[in-house]
Short mmCIF file of N, CA and C in Angstrom, two decimals:
data_model
loop_
_atom_site.label_atom_id
_atom_site.label_comp_id
_atom_site.label_asym_id
_atom_site.label_seq_id
_atom_site.Cartn_x
_atom_site.Cartn_y
_atom_site.Cartn_z
N MET A 178 -4.70 -11.80 -25.51
CA MET A 178 -6.19 -11.61 -25.02
C MET A 178 -5.99 -11.66 -23.41
N ILE A 179 -6.65 -10.20 -22.58
CA ILE A 179 -6.35 -10.32 -21.35
C ILE A 179 -7.01 -11.47 -20.59
N ARG A 180 -6.77 -11.98 -20.03
CA ARG A 180 -7.43 -13.00 -18.77
C ARG A 180 -7.58 -12.29 -17.47
N SER A 181 -7.53 -10.84 -17.47
CA SER A 181 -8.14 -10.91 -15.64
C SER A 181 -9.07 -9.44 -16.04
N PRO A 182 -9.49 -8.92 -15.58
CA PRO A 182 -10.21 -7.36 -15.44
C PRO A 182 -8.94 -6.54 -14.93
N PHE A 183 -9.27 -5.66 -15.61
CA PHE A 183 -8.37 -3.79 -15.71
C PHE A 183 -9.45 -3.08 -14.92
N VAL A 184 -8.40 -2.30 -14.43
CA VAL A 184 -9.24 -1.06 -13.47
C VAL A 184 -8.12 -0.08 -13.74
N HIS A 185 -9.21 1.21 -13.89
CA HIS A 185 -9.13 2.24 -14.25
C HIS A 185 -8.30 2.97 -12.75
N LEU A 186 -7.03 3.10 -13.04
CA LEU A 186 -5.96 3.78 -11.80
C LEU A 186 -6.41 4.67 -11.31
N SER A 187 -6.69 5.59 -12.51
CA SER A 187 -6.52 7.66 -12.52
C SER A 187 -7.61 7.98 -12.65
N GLU A 188 -7.80 9.02 -12.26
CA GLU A 188 -9.40 10.50 -12.93
C GLU A 188 -9.07 10.37 -14.27
N ASP A 189 -7.93 10.23 -14.59
CA ASP A 189 -8.11 10.41 -16.16
C ASP A 189 -8.88 9.53 -16.78
N GLU A 190 -8.14 8.36 -16.47
CA GLU A 190 -8.41 7.45 -17.09
C GLU A 190 -9.76 6.67 -17.08
N ALA A 191 -10.65 6.82 -16.33
CA ALA A 191 -11.99 6.88 -15.26
C ALA A 191 -12.61 8.21 -16.15
N GLN A 192 -12.53 9.10 -16.20
CA GLN A 192 -13.03 10.37 -16.77
C GLN A 192 -13.32 9.78 -18.79
N GLU A 193 -11.79 8.88 -19.38
CA GLU A 193 -11.65 8.75 -20.72
C GLU A 193 -13.04 7.47 -20.95
N MET A 194 -12.59 6.46 -19.88
CA MET A 194 -13.58 5.86 -19.70
C MET A 194 -15.44 5.88 -19.72
N MET A 195 -15.42 6.89 -19.19
CA MET A 195 -17.15 7.76 -19.36
C MET A 195 -17.94 8.30 -20.31
N LYS A 196 -16.31 8.68 -20.99
CA LYS A 196 -16.44 9.85 -22.36
C LYS A 196 -17.00 8.71 -23.16
N GLU A 197 -16.59 6.78 -24.37
CA GLU A 197 -16.15 6.79 -24.29
C GLU A 197 -17.87 5.73 -24.40
N THR A 198 -18.33 5.67 -23.51
CA THR A 198 -19.75 4.80 -23.81
C THR A 198 -20.65 5.11 -22.93
N GLU A 199 -21.80 4.50 -22.89
CA GLU A 199 -23.27 5.44 -22.54
C GLU A 199 -23.70 4.25 -21.32
N GLN A 200 -23.23 5.43 -19.92
CA GLN A 200 -23.02 4.53 -19.03
C GLN A 200 -24.61 5.42 -18.05
N GLU A 201 -24.91 4.09 -17.25
CA GLU A 201 -26.38 4.49 -16.13
C GLU A 201 -25.93 5.48 -15.64
N LYS A 202 -26.82 5.88 -15.50
CA LYS A 202 -26.50 6.76 -13.82
C LYS A 202 -26.25 5.73 -12.32
N PHE A 203 -26.56 5.60 -12.45
CA PHE A 203 -25.99 3.57 -10.83
C PHE A 203 -24.69 3.75 -11.18
N GLN A 204 -24.07 3.31 -12.77
CA GLN A 204 -22.84 3.04 -12.66
C GLN A 204 -21.69 4.53 -12.63
N LYS A 205 -22.18 5.24 -13.03
CA LYS A 205 -20.88 6.54 -13.18
C LYS A 205 -21.02 6.49 -11.20
N LYS A 206 -21.98 6.44 -11.09
CA LYS A 206 -21.77 6.94 -9.37
C LYS A 206 -20.72 5.76 -8.46
N LEU A 207 -20.73 4.62 -9.07
CA LEU A 207 -20.36 3.67 -8.32
C LEU A 207 -18.72 4.02 -8.85
N VAL A 208 -18.57 3.82 -9.58
CA VAL A 208 -17.26 4.15 -9.45
C VAL A 208 -16.65 5.86 -9.85
N ASP A 209 -17.16 6.67 -9.51
CA ASP A 209 -17.19 7.84 -8.33
C ASP A 209 -16.72 7.59 -7.10
N THR A 210 -18.47 7.13 -7.09
CA THR A 210 -18.12 6.94 -4.99
C THR A 210 -16.74 6.41 -4.80
N LEU A 211 -15.71 5.11 -5.63
CA LEU A 211 -15.03 4.27 -5.01
C LEU A 211 -13.94 4.94 -5.34
N SER A 212 -13.78 5.86 -7.11
CA SER A 212 -12.72 5.74 -7.23
C SER A 212 -12.58 7.68 -6.04
N LYS A 213 -13.48 7.95 -5.65
CA LYS A 213 -12.41 9.69 -4.93
C LYS A 213 -12.73 8.76 -3.06
N ASN A 214 -12.82 7.54 -3.13
CA ASN A 214 -12.88 7.64 -1.85
C ASN A 214 -14.10 8.09 -0.56
N LYS A 215 -15.24 8.41 -1.00
CA LYS A 215 -16.85 9.07 -0.23
C LYS A 215 -16.70 7.92 0.50
N ASP A 216 -17.58 8.70 1.65
CA ASP A 216 -18.02 8.26 2.60
C ASP A 216 -19.23 7.68 2.01
N ILE A 217 -19.63 5.94 2.54
CA ILE A 217 -20.68 5.27 1.38
C ILE A 217 -21.88 5.19 2.58
N PRO A 218 -22.84 5.72 2.63
CA PRO A 218 -23.75 5.78 3.64
C PRO A 218 -24.43 4.23 4.40
N GLU A 219 -24.24 3.81 5.23
CA GLU A 219 -24.54 2.49 5.17
C GLU A 219 -25.31 1.91 4.92
N SER A 220 -26.99 2.19 4.64
CA SER A 220 -27.76 1.61 4.09
C SER A 220 -27.56 1.07 2.14
N THR A 221 -26.80 1.89 2.13
CA THR A 221 -26.49 2.28 0.07
C THR A 221 -25.26 0.20 0.31
N LEU A 222 -25.57 -0.56 -1.11
CA LEU A 222 -25.50 -1.18 -1.60
C LEU A 222 -25.26 -1.09 -2.60
N PHE A 223 -24.16 -1.52 -3.64
CA PHE A 223 -24.39 -1.18 -5.22
C PHE A 223 -24.80 -2.28 -6.06
N TRP A 224 -24.84 -3.40 -5.70
CA TRP A 224 -24.43 -4.64 -6.31
C TRP A 224 -24.27 -5.99 -5.55
N LYS A 225 -25.50 -6.80 -5.63
CA LYS A 225 -25.60 -7.68 -4.89
C LYS A 225 -24.18 -8.54 -5.06
N GLY A 226 -23.28 -8.83 -4.03
CA GLY A 226 -22.25 -9.37 -3.80
C GLY A 226 -21.99 -8.47 -2.88
N THR A 227 -22.11 -7.32 -2.69
CA THR A 227 -20.99 -6.79 -1.62
C THR A 227 -21.85 -6.80 -0.24
N THR A 228 -20.57 -6.40 1.17
CA THR A 228 -21.05 -6.67 2.33
C THR A 228 -19.58 -5.77 2.83
N ARG A 229 -20.52 -5.04 4.18
CA ARG A 229 -19.49 -4.61 5.15
C ARG A 229 -18.94 -5.02 6.23
N ASP A 230 -17.34 -4.66 6.48
CA ASP A 230 -16.58 -5.53 7.65
C ASP A 230 -16.75 -4.58 8.30
N GLU A 231 -16.18 -5.35 9.33
CA GLU A 231 -16.36 -4.48 11.31
C GLU A 231 -16.14 -3.18 11.47
N LYS A 232 -14.91 -2.62 10.42
CA LYS A 232 -14.36 -1.30 9.77
C LYS A 232 -15.30 -0.27 8.61
N GLY A 233 -16.59 -1.30 8.24
CA GLY A 233 -17.61 0.39 7.68
C GLY A 233 -17.59 -0.27 6.38
N LYS A 234 -16.08 -0.80 5.67
CA LYS A 234 -15.57 -0.80 4.31
C LYS A 234 -16.48 -1.99 3.72
N TYR A 235 -16.47 -1.62 2.77
CA TYR A 235 -16.87 -2.70 1.35
C TYR A 235 -16.51 -3.99 0.56
N SER A 236 -16.96 -4.77 1.02
CA SER A 236 -15.58 -6.10 0.30
C SER A 236 -16.59 -6.96 -0.55
N ALA A 237 -16.23 -7.36 -1.99
CA ALA A 237 -16.98 -8.24 -2.61
C ALA A 237 -17.14 -9.61 -2.19
N TYR A 238 -17.84 -10.48 -2.39
CA TYR A 238 -17.88 -12.13 -2.17
C TYR A 238 -18.61 -11.83 -3.09
N ASP A 239 -18.72 -13.75 -3.34
CA ASP A 239 -19.16 -14.43 -4.19
C ASP A 239 -19.93 -15.45 -3.22
N LEU A 240 -21.37 -16.44 -3.69
CA LEU A 240 -22.02 -16.99 -3.52
C LEU A 240 -21.65 -18.52 -4.81
N ARG A 241 -21.43 -19.30 -4.33
CA ARG A 241 -21.57 -20.46 -4.66
C ARG A 241 -21.89 -21.78 -4.25
N VAL A 242 -22.56 -22.67 -5.27
CA VAL A 242 -22.71 -23.56 -5.15
C VAL A 242 -21.99 -24.60 -5.71
N ILE A 243 -21.82 -26.20 -4.84
CA ILE A 243 -21.14 -26.96 -5.42
C ILE A 243 -22.31 -28.10 -5.52
N VAL A 244 -22.51 -28.81 -6.62
CA VAL A 244 -23.93 -29.86 -7.38
C VAL A 244 -23.10 -31.26 -7.33
N CYS A 245 -23.86 -31.88 -7.80
CA CYS A 245 -23.37 -33.43 -8.00
C CYS A 245 -24.54 -33.80 -8.98
N ASN A 246 -24.35 -34.67 -10.31
CA ASN A 246 -25.33 -35.25 -11.03
C ASN A 246 -25.38 -36.62 -10.64
N THR A 247 -26.31 -37.06 -10.47
CA THR A 247 -26.89 -38.41 -9.89
C THR A 247 -27.95 -39.08 -10.98
N SER A 248 -28.09 -39.92 -10.59
CA SER A 248 -29.17 -40.88 -11.47
C SER A 248 -30.46 -40.30 -11.24
N GLN A 249 -30.64 -39.77 -10.62
CA GLN A 249 -32.21 -39.14 -9.80
C GLN A 249 -31.71 -37.53 -10.02
N GLY A 250 -30.78 -36.68 -11.10
CA GLY A 250 -30.44 -35.87 -11.43
C GLY A 250 -29.73 -34.69 -10.52
N PHE A 251 -29.76 -33.58 -10.97
CA PHE A 251 -28.64 -32.67 -10.50
C PHE A 251 -29.10 -32.55 -8.21
N LYS A 252 -27.90 -32.61 -8.05
CA LYS A 252 -27.76 -32.46 -6.56
C LYS A 252 -27.17 -31.15 -5.95
N PRO A 253 -27.95 -30.84 -4.83
CA PRO A 253 -26.87 -29.94 -4.27
C PRO A 253 -25.83 -30.51 -3.03
N LEU A 254 -24.61 -30.05 -3.22
CA LEU A 254 -23.69 -30.79 -2.20
C LEU A 254 -23.36 -29.26 -1.21
N GLY A 255 -23.09 -28.45 -1.40
CA GLY A 255 -23.21 -27.29 -0.72
C GLY A 255 -23.09 -26.04 -0.87
N PHE A 256 -23.11 -25.09 -0.57
CA PHE A 256 -23.27 -23.38 -0.87
C PHE A 256 -22.40 -22.89 0.39
N LEU A 257 -21.51 -21.84 -0.25
CA LEU A 257 -20.66 -21.26 0.46
C LEU A 257 -20.16 -19.86 -0.39
N CYS A 258 -19.63 -18.63 0.68
CA CYS A 258 -19.41 -17.80 0.33
C CYS A 258 -17.76 -16.79 0.64
N ARG A 259 -16.85 -16.12 -0.62
CA ARG A 259 -16.37 -15.83 -0.23
C ARG A 259 -16.23 -14.58 -0.14
N THR A 260 -14.82 -13.48 0.77
CA THR A 260 -14.80 -12.43 0.71
C THR A 260 -13.45 -11.94 0.17
N CYS A 261 -13.53 -11.02 -0.97
CA CYS A 261 -11.65 -10.25 -0.99
C CYS A 261 -10.88 -10.23 -0.38
N SER A 262 -9.41 -10.09 -0.80
CA SER A 262 -8.98 -10.01 0.46
C SER A 262 -8.86 -7.87 0.49
N SER A 263 -8.92 -7.77 -0.17
CA SER A 263 -9.10 -6.37 0.12
C SER A 263 -10.22 -5.60 -0.10
N SER A 264 -10.58 -4.44 0.89
CA SER A 264 -11.82 -3.43 0.96
C SER A 264 -12.04 -3.10 -0.54
N LEU A 265 -12.89 -2.25 -0.82
CA LEU A 265 -13.35 -2.09 -1.75
C LEU A 265 -12.86 -0.51 -2.50
N ALA A 266 -13.24 0.10 -0.56
CA ALA A 266 -12.92 1.42 -0.41
C ALA A 266 -11.70 1.61 -0.53
N GLU A 267 -9.90 0.56 -0.93
CA GLU A 267 -8.96 1.41 -0.61
C GLU A 267 -8.90 1.45 -2.54
N VAL A 268 -8.64 2.80 -2.36
CA VAL A 268 -7.81 2.98 -4.14
C VAL A 268 -6.93 2.27 -4.68
N PRO A 269 -7.40 1.06 -5.58
CA PRO A 269 -5.81 0.10 -6.27
C PRO A 269 -5.04 1.04 -6.71
N LYS A 270 -3.98 0.80 -6.44
CA LYS A 270 -2.46 1.28 -6.80
C LYS A 270 -2.09 0.94 -8.11
N SER A 271 -2.45 -0.66 -7.85
CA SER A 271 -1.33 -1.47 -9.21
C SER A 271 -3.34 -2.71 -9.71
N GLN A 272 -2.76 -3.55 -10.64
CA GLN A 272 -4.01 -3.98 -11.50
C GLN A 272 -3.61 -5.56 -10.44
N ASP A 273 -2.65 -5.76 -10.17
CA ASP A 273 -2.85 -6.46 -8.30
C ASP A 273 -3.85 -6.20 -7.45
N HIS A 274 -3.39 -5.15 -7.24
CA HIS A 274 -4.48 -4.76 -6.08
C HIS A 274 -5.73 -5.06 -6.27
N PHE A 275 -5.64 -4.91 -7.44
CA PHE A 275 -7.50 -4.56 -7.78
C PHE A 275 -8.00 -6.05 -7.83
N ARG A 276 -6.80 -6.59 -8.16
CA ARG A 276 -7.57 -8.56 -8.17
C ARG A 276 -7.76 -8.83 -7.04
N ASP A 277 -6.86 -8.28 -6.02
CA ASP A 277 -7.31 -8.66 -4.60
C ASP A 277 -8.79 -8.18 -4.25
N GLN A 278 -9.30 -6.91 -4.49
CA GLN A 278 -10.67 -6.46 -4.18
C GLN A 278 -12.17 -7.04 -5.44
N ILE A 279 -11.61 -8.09 -6.26
CA ILE A 279 -12.50 -8.17 -6.67
C ILE A 279 -12.87 -9.82 -6.77
N VAL A 280 -11.77 -10.67 -6.58
CA VAL A 280 -11.54 -11.57 -7.08
C VAL A 280 -11.44 -12.07 -5.37
N THR A 281 -12.22 -13.83 -5.55
CA THR A 281 -12.31 -14.23 -3.89
C THR A 281 -11.92 -15.71 -3.82
N ASN A 282 -11.12 -15.80 -4.96
CA ASN A 282 -10.39 -16.92 -4.80
C ASN A 282 -9.16 -17.14 -3.22
N ILE A 283 -9.16 -18.12 -2.39
CA ILE A 283 -8.95 -18.18 -1.07
C ILE A 283 -7.95 -18.60 -1.12
N SER A 284 -6.54 -18.99 -2.15
CA SER A 284 -5.08 -19.11 -2.58
C SER A 284 -4.65 -18.11 -2.63
N LYS A 285 -3.59 -18.16 -2.23
CA LYS A 285 -2.88 -17.26 -2.40
C LYS A 285 -1.49 -17.57 -3.21
N LEU A 286 -0.31 -16.96 -3.87
CA LEU A 286 0.40 -17.57 -4.30
C LEU A 286 1.30 -17.26 -3.57
N GLN A 287 2.36 -17.55 -2.74
CA GLN A 287 3.53 -16.74 -1.65
C GLN A 287 5.05 -16.22 -2.61
N ASP A 288 5.53 -15.33 -2.49
CA ASP A 288 7.29 -15.43 -2.88
C ASP A 288 7.49 -16.45 -3.18
N ASP A 289 7.67 -17.79 -2.54
CA ASP A 289 8.88 -18.83 -2.09
C ASP A 289 8.17 -20.45 -3.27
N GLY A 290 6.63 -19.64 -4.30
CA GLY A 290 6.09 -20.28 -4.89
C GLY A 290 5.04 -21.46 -4.17
N GLU A 291 4.48 -21.46 -2.63
CA GLU A 291 3.71 -21.94 -2.32
C GLU A 291 1.90 -21.34 -2.19
N PHE A 292 1.78 -22.39 -2.44
CA PHE A 292 0.46 -21.19 -1.98
C PHE A 292 -0.64 -21.54 -0.60
N ARG A 293 -0.96 -20.06 0.11
CA ARG A 293 -1.50 -20.41 0.82
C ARG A 293 -3.24 -19.93 0.92
N TYR A 294 -3.66 -20.44 2.37
CA TYR A 294 -5.05 -20.25 2.15
C TYR A 294 -5.70 -19.56 3.35
N GLU A 295 -6.84 -19.18 2.83
CA GLU A 295 -7.13 -17.73 3.81
C GLU A 295 -8.74 -18.28 4.30
N LEU A 296 -8.32 -18.94 4.60
CA LEU A 296 -9.73 -19.66 5.03
C LEU A 296 -10.43 -18.83 6.34
N GLU A 297 -10.27 -17.70 6.25
CA GLU A 297 -11.04 -16.86 7.48
C GLU A 297 -11.56 -15.96 6.85
N ARG A 298 -11.41 -15.59 5.41
CA ARG A 298 -12.59 -15.75 4.23
C ARG A 298 -13.50 -16.17 3.70
N TYR A 299 -13.96 -16.96 4.29
CA TYR A 299 -15.54 -17.19 4.55
C TYR A 299 -15.76 -16.92 4.99
N ILE A 300 -17.65 -16.68 4.64
CA ILE A 300 -18.36 -16.63 5.51
C ILE A 300 -19.41 -17.15 5.59
N LEU A 301 -19.28 -18.10 7.20
CA LEU A 301 -19.86 -18.72 7.37
C LEU A 301 -21.28 -18.79 7.19
N PHE A 302 -22.42 -19.22 7.30
CA PHE A 302 -23.90 -19.95 6.84
C PHE A 302 -24.29 -19.45 8.16
N THR A 303 -24.71 -18.51 8.75
CA THR A 303 -25.60 -18.41 9.71
C THR A 303 -26.65 -17.25 9.90
N LYS A 304 -28.00 -17.35 10.53
CA LYS A 304 -29.20 -16.10 9.87
C LYS A 304 -28.01 -14.82 10.04
N ASP A 305 -27.61 -14.54 11.03
CA ASP A 305 -27.15 -13.05 10.92
C ASP A 305 -26.36 -12.96 9.56
N SER A 306 -25.15 -14.00 9.52
CA SER A 306 -24.34 -13.75 7.85
C SER A 306 -24.94 -13.39 7.10
N ILE A 307 -26.03 -14.48 6.77
CA ILE A 307 -26.85 -13.82 5.37
C ILE A 307 -27.74 -12.92 5.26
N LYS A 308 -28.50 -12.79 6.75
CA LYS A 308 -29.13 -11.11 6.54
C LYS A 308 -28.40 -10.09 6.59
N LYS A 309 -26.91 -10.11 7.02
CA LYS A 309 -25.48 -9.65 6.41
C LYS A 309 -25.70 -9.01 5.19
N VAL A 310 -25.46 -10.11 4.84
CA VAL A 310 -24.65 -9.82 3.30
C VAL A 310 -25.81 -9.97 2.38
N GLY A 311 -26.85 -9.88 2.60
CA GLY A 311 -28.71 -9.94 1.94
C GLY A 311 -28.92 -10.39 0.89
N LEU A 312 -28.40 -11.49 1.03
CA LEU A 312 -28.95 -13.20 0.34
C LEU A 312 -30.26 -13.43 0.80
N SER A 313 -31.01 -14.03 -0.34
CA SER A 313 -32.64 -14.04 -0.43
C SER A 313 -32.76 -15.68 -0.52
N THR A 314 -33.34 -16.15 -0.53
CA THR A 314 -33.47 -17.68 -0.60
C THR A 314 -34.03 -17.61 -2.03
N GLN A 315 -34.33 -16.53 -3.12
CA GLN A 315 -34.34 -16.87 -4.40
C GLN A 315 -32.70 -16.45 -4.79
N ASP A 316 -31.70 -15.93 -4.33
CA ASP A 316 -30.07 -15.88 -4.71
C ASP A 316 -29.84 -17.37 -4.43
N PHE A 317 -30.51 -18.27 -3.38
CA PHE A 317 -29.79 -19.61 -3.34
C PHE A 317 -29.88 -20.28 -4.60
N VAL A 318 -31.53 -20.57 -5.01
CA VAL A 318 -31.46 -20.43 -5.96
C VAL A 318 -31.25 -20.10 -7.70
N GLU A 319 -31.29 -18.94 -7.29
CA GLU A 319 -30.05 -18.71 -9.26
C GLU A 319 -28.96 -19.21 -8.82
N ALA A 320 -28.00 -19.60 -7.74
CA ALA A 320 -26.57 -20.22 -7.42
C ALA A 320 -27.10 -21.58 -7.98
N TYR A 321 -28.15 -22.31 -7.42
CA TYR A 321 -28.16 -23.29 -7.90
C TYR A 321 -28.16 -23.78 -9.49
N PHE A 322 -29.24 -22.91 -10.13
CA PHE A 322 -29.16 -23.10 -11.85
C PHE A 322 -28.58 -22.55 -12.20
N GLN A 323 -27.56 -22.02 -11.77
CA GLN A 323 -25.91 -21.24 -12.84
C GLN A 323 -24.92 -22.81 -12.13
N ALA A 324 -24.93 -22.63 -11.54
CA ALA A 324 -23.50 -23.94 -10.96
C ALA A 324 -24.47 -25.26 -12.05
N VAL A 325 -25.65 -25.60 -11.87
CA VAL A 325 -26.03 -26.91 -12.92
C VAL A 325 -25.75 -26.37 -14.58
N PHE A 326 -26.28 -25.19 -14.71
CA PHE A 326 -26.30 -24.55 -15.99
C PHE A 326 -24.79 -24.79 -17.00
N ALA A 327 -23.95 -24.73 -15.55
CA ALA A 327 -22.57 -24.16 -15.69
C ALA A 327 -21.69 -25.97 -15.87
N HIS A 328 -22.42 -26.76 -14.87
CA HIS A 328 -22.02 -28.21 -15.50
C HIS A 328 -22.20 -28.87 -16.36
N VAL A 329 -23.73 -28.38 -17.37
CA VAL A 329 -24.38 -29.61 -18.62
C VAL A 329 -22.88 -27.91 -19.27
N ALA A 330 -23.33 -26.82 -19.36
CA ALA A 330 -22.06 -25.73 -20.66
C ALA A 330 -20.91 -27.03 -20.48
N ILE A 331 -20.30 -27.23 -19.54
CA ILE A 331 -18.70 -27.06 -19.67
C ILE A 331 -19.30 -29.25 -20.00
N GLU A 332 -19.89 -29.83 -19.45
CA GLU A 332 -19.74 -31.51 -19.41
C GLU A 332 -19.79 -31.24 -21.24
N LYS A 333 -20.88 -30.29 -22.03
CA LYS A 333 -21.31 -30.57 -23.82
C LYS A 333 -20.21 -29.58 -24.21
N MET A 334 -19.72 -28.72 -23.86
CA MET A 334 -18.34 -28.43 -24.64
C MET A 334 -17.04 -29.79 -24.50
N ALA A 335 -16.83 -30.35 -23.85
CA ALA A 335 -15.81 -30.96 -23.32
C ALA A 335 -16.21 -32.42 -24.88
N GLN A 336 -17.47 -32.95 -24.58
CA GLN A 336 -17.47 -33.70 -25.27
C GLN A 336 -17.18 -33.20 -26.58
N LYS A 337 -17.42 -32.32 -27.10
CA LYS A 337 -17.07 -31.51 -28.76
C LYS A 337 -15.51 -31.24 -28.92
N LEU A 338 -14.99 -30.90 -27.91
CA LEU A 338 -13.65 -31.25 -27.76
C LEU A 338 -12.93 -32.06 -27.50
N ILE A 339 -13.19 -33.24 -27.31
CA ILE A 339 -13.20 -34.68 -27.25
C ILE A 339 -13.40 -35.19 -28.33
N THR A 340 -13.47 -35.83 -29.76
CA THR A 340 -13.82 -36.19 -30.92
C THR A 340 -12.70 -37.16 -30.80
N LYS A 341 -13.26 -38.69 -30.74
CA LYS A 341 -12.83 -39.84 -31.43
C LYS A 341 -11.39 -39.71 -30.42
N GLU A 342 -11.58 -39.64 -29.14
CA GLU A 342 -10.25 -40.06 -28.37
C GLU A 342 -9.15 -38.72 -28.46
N ARG A 343 -9.67 -37.68 -29.66
CA ARG A 343 -8.37 -36.78 -29.48
C ARG A 343 -8.96 -35.69 -29.75
N PHE A 344 -8.10 -34.68 -28.92
CA PHE A 344 -8.10 -32.93 -28.60
C PHE A 344 -8.78 -32.22 -29.99
N ASN A 345 -9.75 -31.41 -29.89
CA ASN A 345 -9.78 -30.56 -31.30
C ASN A 345 -9.33 -29.11 -30.79
N ILE A 346 -8.17 -29.40 -31.54
CA ILE A 346 -7.20 -28.03 -31.16
C ILE A 346 -8.07 -26.84 -32.11
N ASP A 347 -8.15 -27.49 -33.11
CA ASP A 347 -9.28 -26.13 -34.16
C ASP A 347 -10.27 -25.15 -33.69
N LEU A 348 -10.71 -26.40 -32.34
CA LEU A 348 -12.19 -25.59 -32.57
C LEU A 348 -12.33 -24.71 -31.22
N PHE A 349 -11.08 -25.48 -30.67
CA PHE A 349 -10.71 -24.79 -29.32
C PHE A 349 -9.79 -23.44 -29.48
N ARG A 350 -9.40 -23.78 -30.46
CA ARG A 350 -8.53 -22.36 -31.04
C ARG A 350 -9.84 -21.12 -31.55
N GLU A 351 -10.30 -21.65 -32.19
CA GLU A 351 -11.35 -20.79 -32.73
C GLU A 351 -12.15 -20.49 -31.46
N LEU A 352 -12.53 -21.31 -30.39
CA LEU A 352 -13.59 -20.81 -29.46
C LEU A 352 -12.58 -19.74 -27.93
N CYS A 353 -11.12 -19.58 -28.35
CA CYS A 353 -10.60 -19.25 -27.35
C CYS A 353 -9.34 -19.40 -27.80
N PRO A 354 -9.27 -17.82 -29.41
CA PRO A 354 -7.78 -17.91 -29.49
C PRO A 354 -6.68 -17.06 -28.59
N ASP A 355 -6.59 -17.94 -27.56
CA ASP A 355 -5.47 -17.79 -26.97
C ASP A 355 -3.80 -18.25 -26.60
N GLU A 356 -3.19 -18.18 -27.46
CA GLU A 356 -2.20 -18.85 -27.84
C GLU A 356 -1.32 -19.76 -26.34
N THR A 357 -1.61 -18.92 -25.30
CA THR A 357 -0.47 -19.02 -23.85
C THR A 357 -1.78 -19.97 -23.04
N LEU A 358 -3.28 -20.25 -23.06
CA LEU A 358 -3.88 -21.10 -22.16
C LEU A 358 -3.55 -22.03 -23.42
N LEU A 359 -3.75 -21.94 -24.71
CA LEU A 359 -3.54 -23.71 -25.66
C LEU A 359 -2.17 -24.18 -24.97
N LYS A 360 -1.13 -23.63 -24.94
CA LYS A 360 0.16 -24.13 -24.62
C LYS A 360 -0.04 -24.74 -23.31
N GLU A 361 -0.64 -23.79 -22.19
CA GLU A 361 -1.04 -24.98 -20.81
C GLU A 361 -2.09 -26.35 -20.95
N VAL A 362 -2.56 -25.91 -21.74
CA VAL A 362 -3.03 -27.06 -22.25
C VAL A 362 -2.72 -28.27 -22.58
N LEU A 363 -2.18 -27.86 -23.29
CA LEU A 363 -1.81 -29.11 -23.87
C LEU A 363 0.41 -29.90 -23.63
N ILE A 364 -0.02 -29.19 -22.51
CA ILE A 364 1.40 -29.50 -22.04
C ILE A 364 1.00 -30.92 -21.14
#
C-alpha cells in the first residue's frame, strides 16, 4: 500500500496519466504549467493553499485548527499555517523532493537520526499575511468544522477499534490492509 503521494517525474509519465483519466481543463493546465516551469502570472492561484514567496515562486501551505472538547462543546485553541520546504516551481527530481513540495510537516529527519524543526515555515497570522495567502473568514470556519469532524470521527473509530479492553485487529485490517502499519501499531 502506498502511504505517500506520488508524482509523475517525466513528461511521458504525465502524458500517460492525462490519457488514462478524464481531467478538467483546469487540472491539465496546472500539471502542464508546473511540469514545464512556465512563468505564472502574479494573480493566478490554482487552488486554495498556494502562496508566493519573496522570489515569486509558489509554495503550498496548510491551515490547521487546534480544537478541544469541553463540557460546553468544542472550542478552538489556535490556528496555524505552515508552508512546504520547496516551492512548486521546481521540477521534482525524486519522490522525496516532491514530498518537500506538498508536505507541510515542520519537522525533518536528519542524517544523524535527529529531527530538526523548521519554524521559519510558519506563517504568522497578521492582517497582511492572511490577505497574502487569500484566507477568508469562511476558510477559518471550514477549517474549524473539519477539525471538529475529524476529532469526532477519530474518537468514534477508536471506540470501535478498542472493545472490552482489546484492540480489534480484524477490524483494523479490514479498514486499513497495511501490514507495515499494523506492525507499527502493535509494537
